[in-house]
Tab-separated table of C-alpha atoms in Angstrom:
chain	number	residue	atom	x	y	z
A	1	UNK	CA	37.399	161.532	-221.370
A	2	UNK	CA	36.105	158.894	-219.256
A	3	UNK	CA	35.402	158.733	-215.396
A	4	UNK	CA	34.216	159.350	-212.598
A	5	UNK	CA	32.898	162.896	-211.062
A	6	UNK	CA	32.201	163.522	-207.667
A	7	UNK	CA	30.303	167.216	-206.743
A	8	UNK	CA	30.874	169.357	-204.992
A	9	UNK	CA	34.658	168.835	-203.619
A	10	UNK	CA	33.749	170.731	-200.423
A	11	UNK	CA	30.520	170.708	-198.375
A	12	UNK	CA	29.334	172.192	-195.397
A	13	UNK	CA	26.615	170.941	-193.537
A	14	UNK	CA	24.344	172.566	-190.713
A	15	UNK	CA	23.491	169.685	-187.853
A	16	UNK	CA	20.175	168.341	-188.792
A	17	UNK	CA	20.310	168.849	-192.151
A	18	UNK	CA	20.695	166.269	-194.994
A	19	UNK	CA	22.667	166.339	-197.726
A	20	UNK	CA	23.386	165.212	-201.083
A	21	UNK	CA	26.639	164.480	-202.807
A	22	UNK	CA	26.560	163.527	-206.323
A	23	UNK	CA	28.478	160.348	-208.431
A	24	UNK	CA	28.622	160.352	-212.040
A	25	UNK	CA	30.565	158.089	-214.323
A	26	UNK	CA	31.187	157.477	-217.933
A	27	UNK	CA	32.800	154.565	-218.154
A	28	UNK	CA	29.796	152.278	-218.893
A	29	UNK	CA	30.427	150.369	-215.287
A	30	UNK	CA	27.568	148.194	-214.222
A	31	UNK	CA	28.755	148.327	-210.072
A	32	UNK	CA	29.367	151.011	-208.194
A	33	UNK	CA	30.123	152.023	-204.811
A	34	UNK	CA	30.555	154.706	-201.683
A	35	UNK	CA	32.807	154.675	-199.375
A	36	UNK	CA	33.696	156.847	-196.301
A	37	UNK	CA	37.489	157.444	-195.443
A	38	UNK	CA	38.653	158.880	-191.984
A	39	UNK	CA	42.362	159.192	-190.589
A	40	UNK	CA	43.655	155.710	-190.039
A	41	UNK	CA	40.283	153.966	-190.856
A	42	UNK	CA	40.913	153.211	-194.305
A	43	UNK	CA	38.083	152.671	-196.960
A	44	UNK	CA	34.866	151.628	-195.395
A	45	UNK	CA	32.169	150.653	-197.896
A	46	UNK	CA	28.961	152.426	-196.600
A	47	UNK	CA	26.601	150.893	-199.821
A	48	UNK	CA	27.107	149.408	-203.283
A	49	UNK	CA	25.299	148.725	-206.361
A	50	UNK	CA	25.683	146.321	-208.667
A	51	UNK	CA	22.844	147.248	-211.064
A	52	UNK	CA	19.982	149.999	-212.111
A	53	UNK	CA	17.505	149.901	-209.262
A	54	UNK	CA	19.430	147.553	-206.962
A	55	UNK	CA	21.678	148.338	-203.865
A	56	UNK	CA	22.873	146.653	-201.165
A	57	UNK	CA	23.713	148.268	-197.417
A	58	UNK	CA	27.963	147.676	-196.925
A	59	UNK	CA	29.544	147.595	-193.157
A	60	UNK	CA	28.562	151.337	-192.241
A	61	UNK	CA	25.413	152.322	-194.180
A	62	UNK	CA	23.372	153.568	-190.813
A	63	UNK	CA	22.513	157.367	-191.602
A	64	UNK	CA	22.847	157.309	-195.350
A	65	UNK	CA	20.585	156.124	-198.049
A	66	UNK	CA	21.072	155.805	-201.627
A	67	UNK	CA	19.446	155.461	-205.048
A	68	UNK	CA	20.271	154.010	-208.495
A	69	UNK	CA	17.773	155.322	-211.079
A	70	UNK	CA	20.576	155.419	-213.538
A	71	UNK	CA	23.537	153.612	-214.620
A	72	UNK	CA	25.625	156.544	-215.020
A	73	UNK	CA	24.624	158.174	-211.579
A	74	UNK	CA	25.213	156.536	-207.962
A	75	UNK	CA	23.773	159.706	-205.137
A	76	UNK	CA	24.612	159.463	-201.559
A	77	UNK	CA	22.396	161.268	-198.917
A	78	UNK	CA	23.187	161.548	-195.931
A	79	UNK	CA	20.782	161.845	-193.091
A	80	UNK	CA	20.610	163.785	-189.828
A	81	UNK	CA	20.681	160.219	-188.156
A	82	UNK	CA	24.355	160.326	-189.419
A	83	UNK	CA	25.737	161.074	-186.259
A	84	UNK	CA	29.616	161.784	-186.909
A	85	UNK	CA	29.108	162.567	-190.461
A	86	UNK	CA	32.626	164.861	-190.766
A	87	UNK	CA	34.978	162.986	-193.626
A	88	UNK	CA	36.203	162.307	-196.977
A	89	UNK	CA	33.681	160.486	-199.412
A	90	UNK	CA	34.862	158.647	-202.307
A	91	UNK	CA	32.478	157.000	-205.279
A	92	UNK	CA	33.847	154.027	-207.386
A	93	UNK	CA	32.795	152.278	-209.712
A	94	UNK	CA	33.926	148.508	-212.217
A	95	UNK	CA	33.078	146.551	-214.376
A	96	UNK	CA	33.842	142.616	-214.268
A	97	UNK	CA	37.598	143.102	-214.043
A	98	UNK	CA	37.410	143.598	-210.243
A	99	UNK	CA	39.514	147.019	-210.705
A	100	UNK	CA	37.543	149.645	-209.054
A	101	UNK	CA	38.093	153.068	-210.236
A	102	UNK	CA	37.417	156.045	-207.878
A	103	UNK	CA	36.717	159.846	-208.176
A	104	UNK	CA	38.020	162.869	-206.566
A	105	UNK	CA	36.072	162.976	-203.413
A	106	UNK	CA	33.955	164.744	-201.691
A	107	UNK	CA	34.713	166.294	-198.586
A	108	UNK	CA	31.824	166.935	-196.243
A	109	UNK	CA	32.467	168.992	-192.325
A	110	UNK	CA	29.752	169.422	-190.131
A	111	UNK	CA	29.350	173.003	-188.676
B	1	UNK	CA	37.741	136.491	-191.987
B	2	UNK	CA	36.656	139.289	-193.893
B	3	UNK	CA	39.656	141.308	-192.790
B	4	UNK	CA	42.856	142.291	-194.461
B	5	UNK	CA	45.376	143.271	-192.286
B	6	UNK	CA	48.085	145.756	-193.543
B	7	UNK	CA	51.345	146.940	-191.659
B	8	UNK	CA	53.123	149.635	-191.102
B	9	UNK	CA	50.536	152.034	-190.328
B	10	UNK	CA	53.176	154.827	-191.500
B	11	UNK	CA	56.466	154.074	-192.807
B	12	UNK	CA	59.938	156.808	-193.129
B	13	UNK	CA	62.128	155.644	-195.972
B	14	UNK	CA	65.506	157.435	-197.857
B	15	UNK	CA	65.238	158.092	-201.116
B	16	UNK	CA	66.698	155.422	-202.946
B	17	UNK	CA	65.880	153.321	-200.685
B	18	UNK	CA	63.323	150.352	-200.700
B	19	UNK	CA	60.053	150.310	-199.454
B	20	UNK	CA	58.141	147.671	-198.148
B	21	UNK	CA	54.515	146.942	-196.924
B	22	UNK	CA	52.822	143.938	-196.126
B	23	UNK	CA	49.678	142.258	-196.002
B	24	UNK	CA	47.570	139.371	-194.219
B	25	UNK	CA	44.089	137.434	-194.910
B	26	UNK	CA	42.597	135.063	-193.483
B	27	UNK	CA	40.132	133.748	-196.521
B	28	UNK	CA	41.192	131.407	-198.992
B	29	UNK	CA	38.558	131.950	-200.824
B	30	UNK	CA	40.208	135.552	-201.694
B	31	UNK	CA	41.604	135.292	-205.737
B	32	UNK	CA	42.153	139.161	-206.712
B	33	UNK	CA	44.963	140.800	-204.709
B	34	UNK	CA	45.470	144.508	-205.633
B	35	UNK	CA	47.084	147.721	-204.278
B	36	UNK	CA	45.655	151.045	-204.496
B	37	UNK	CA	47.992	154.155	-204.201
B	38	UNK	CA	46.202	157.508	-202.818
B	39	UNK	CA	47.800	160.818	-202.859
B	40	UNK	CA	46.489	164.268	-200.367
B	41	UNK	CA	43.344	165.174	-201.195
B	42	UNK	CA	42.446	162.633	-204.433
B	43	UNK	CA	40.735	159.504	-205.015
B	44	UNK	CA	42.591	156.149	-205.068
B	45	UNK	CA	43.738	154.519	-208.232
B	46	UNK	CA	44.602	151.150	-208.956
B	47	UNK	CA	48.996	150.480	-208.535
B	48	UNK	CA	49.229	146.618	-209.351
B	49	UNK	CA	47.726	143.246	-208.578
B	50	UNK	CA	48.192	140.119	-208.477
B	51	UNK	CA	46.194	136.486	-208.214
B	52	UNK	CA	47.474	133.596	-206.606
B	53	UNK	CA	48.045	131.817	-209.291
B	54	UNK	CA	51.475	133.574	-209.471
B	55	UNK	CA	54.157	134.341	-206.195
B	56	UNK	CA	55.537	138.133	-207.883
B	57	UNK	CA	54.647	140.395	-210.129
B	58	UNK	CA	57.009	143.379	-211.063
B	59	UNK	CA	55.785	146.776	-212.963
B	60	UNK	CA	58.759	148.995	-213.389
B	61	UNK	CA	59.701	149.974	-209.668
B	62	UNK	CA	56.749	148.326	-207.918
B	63	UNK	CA	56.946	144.322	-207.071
B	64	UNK	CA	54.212	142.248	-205.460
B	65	UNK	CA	55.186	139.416	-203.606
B	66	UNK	CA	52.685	136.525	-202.583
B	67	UNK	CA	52.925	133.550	-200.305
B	68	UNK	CA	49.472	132.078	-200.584
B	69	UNK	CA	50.668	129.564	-197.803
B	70	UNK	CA	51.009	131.875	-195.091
B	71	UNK	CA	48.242	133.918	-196.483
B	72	UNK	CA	50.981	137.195	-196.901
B	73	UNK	CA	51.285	139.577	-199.589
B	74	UNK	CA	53.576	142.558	-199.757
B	75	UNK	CA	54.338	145.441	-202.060
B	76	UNK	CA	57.880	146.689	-202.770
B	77	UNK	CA	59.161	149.901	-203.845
B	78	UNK	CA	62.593	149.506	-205.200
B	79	UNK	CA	64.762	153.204	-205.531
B	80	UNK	CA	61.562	154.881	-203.682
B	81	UNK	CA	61.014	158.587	-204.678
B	82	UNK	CA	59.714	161.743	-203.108
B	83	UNK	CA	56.558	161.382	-205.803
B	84	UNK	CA	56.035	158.001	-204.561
B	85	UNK	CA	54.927	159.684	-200.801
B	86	UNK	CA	51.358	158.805	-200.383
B	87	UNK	CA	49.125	156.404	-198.824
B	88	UNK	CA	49.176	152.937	-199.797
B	89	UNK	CA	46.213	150.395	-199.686
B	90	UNK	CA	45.809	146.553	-199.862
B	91	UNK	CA	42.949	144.959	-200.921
B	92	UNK	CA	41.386	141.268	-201.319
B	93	UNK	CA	38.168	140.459	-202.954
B	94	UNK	CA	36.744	136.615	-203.619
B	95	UNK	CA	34.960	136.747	-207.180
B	96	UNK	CA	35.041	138.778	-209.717
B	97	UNK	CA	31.103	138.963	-210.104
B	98	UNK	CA	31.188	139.665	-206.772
B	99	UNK	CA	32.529	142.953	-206.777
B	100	UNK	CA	33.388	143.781	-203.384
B	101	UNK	CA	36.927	144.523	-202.068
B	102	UNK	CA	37.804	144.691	-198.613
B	103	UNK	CA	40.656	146.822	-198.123
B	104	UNK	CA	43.275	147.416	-195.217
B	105	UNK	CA	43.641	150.534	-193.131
B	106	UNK	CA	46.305	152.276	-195.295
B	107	UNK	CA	50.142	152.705	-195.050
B	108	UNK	CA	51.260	156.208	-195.149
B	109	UNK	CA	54.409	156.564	-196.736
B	110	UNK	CA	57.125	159.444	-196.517
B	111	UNK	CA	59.994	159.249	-199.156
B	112	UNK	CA	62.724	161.573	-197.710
B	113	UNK	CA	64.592	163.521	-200.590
């Protein structure tokens, strides 16, 4: 089947640590994307990439970094500088059809 | 004039009833008009869309309705169900090689049985 995998569905996170969630696809999608979701925020894009070894920072990318070694695999990191880090993280990813498809988020509290 | 603005923030409606959420941009330059539908606890996936080129488009129970005018789009829900009680997003984006969407802040929607 192909998609889009998000691990794990639940993390926990210690204050001043960093930490990785993980965004795998399938589907042979050049772009892909993260974005962070809070109560009554909607989606905000934190980065995107539209090709291997290429990103670009979105509207809230302060505290996270990414990396795009592969097609297939978009990691998020996010850094102690993060400073409200508690949410729901979603990957996406498309092709030229503008139709973004998303995975199952991840959903990260800090203790 | 990045911004799409979407309204009600959280919307009651009978079942049976219809459902109705609108939209507003402020770029012209926007072409691809979708809606994403999100339920507790899952990733978003892609209802309907729409480009200007057209004023409705109708998928079984789900209509989009566009005024490029007044720069207004809205999605209807005719006979709305309980399993149609989830949030609801609007989105705009301006190329298709761009790639970016820019979404509104979400209608959640509660489909009394």
């Amino acid at each position: 089947d192909g998609g889009i995998t998000q691990s794990p569905k639940y993390l926990f996170r210690k204050e001043g640590q960093n930490v990785t969630l993980s965004c795998e696809q399938n589907l042979n999608h050049d772009a892909m994307y993260w974005y962070r979701q809070d109560p009554g925020q909607g989606l905000r894009l934190i980065y995107y990439s539209q090709i291997v070894n290429d990103f670009q920072k979105g509207d809230i990318a302060e505290g996270y970094s990414v990396s795009r070694e592969k097609k297939e695999s978009f990691p998020l990191t996010v850094t102690s500088a993060q400073k409200n880090p508690t949410a729901f993280y979603l990957c996406a990813s498309s092709d030229y059809s503008n139709e973004q498809f998303f995975g199952p988020g991840t959903r990260l509290t800090v203790l | 004039q990045q911004q799409v603005k979407q309204s009600p923030q959280s919307l009651i409606v009978q079942k049976g009833g219809i459902s109705i959420i609108n939209c507003a941009y402020e770029n012209t330059a926007f072409d691809y008009f979708p809606w994403y539908q999100q339920f507790p606890g899952k990733g978003p996936a892609l209802l309907i869309a729409i480009r200007p080129d057209v004023s409705e488009k109708k998928e079984g129970r789900f209509t989009i309705s566009f005024n490029k005018s007044a720069k207004q789009f809205s999605l209807h829900i005719m006979d709305s169900q309980p399993g149609d009680s989830a949030t609801y997003f609007c989105a705009a984006s301006m190329d298709y090689r761009d790639d970016k969407i820019i979404f509104g802040k979400g209608t959640r929607l509660h489909i009394l049985p």
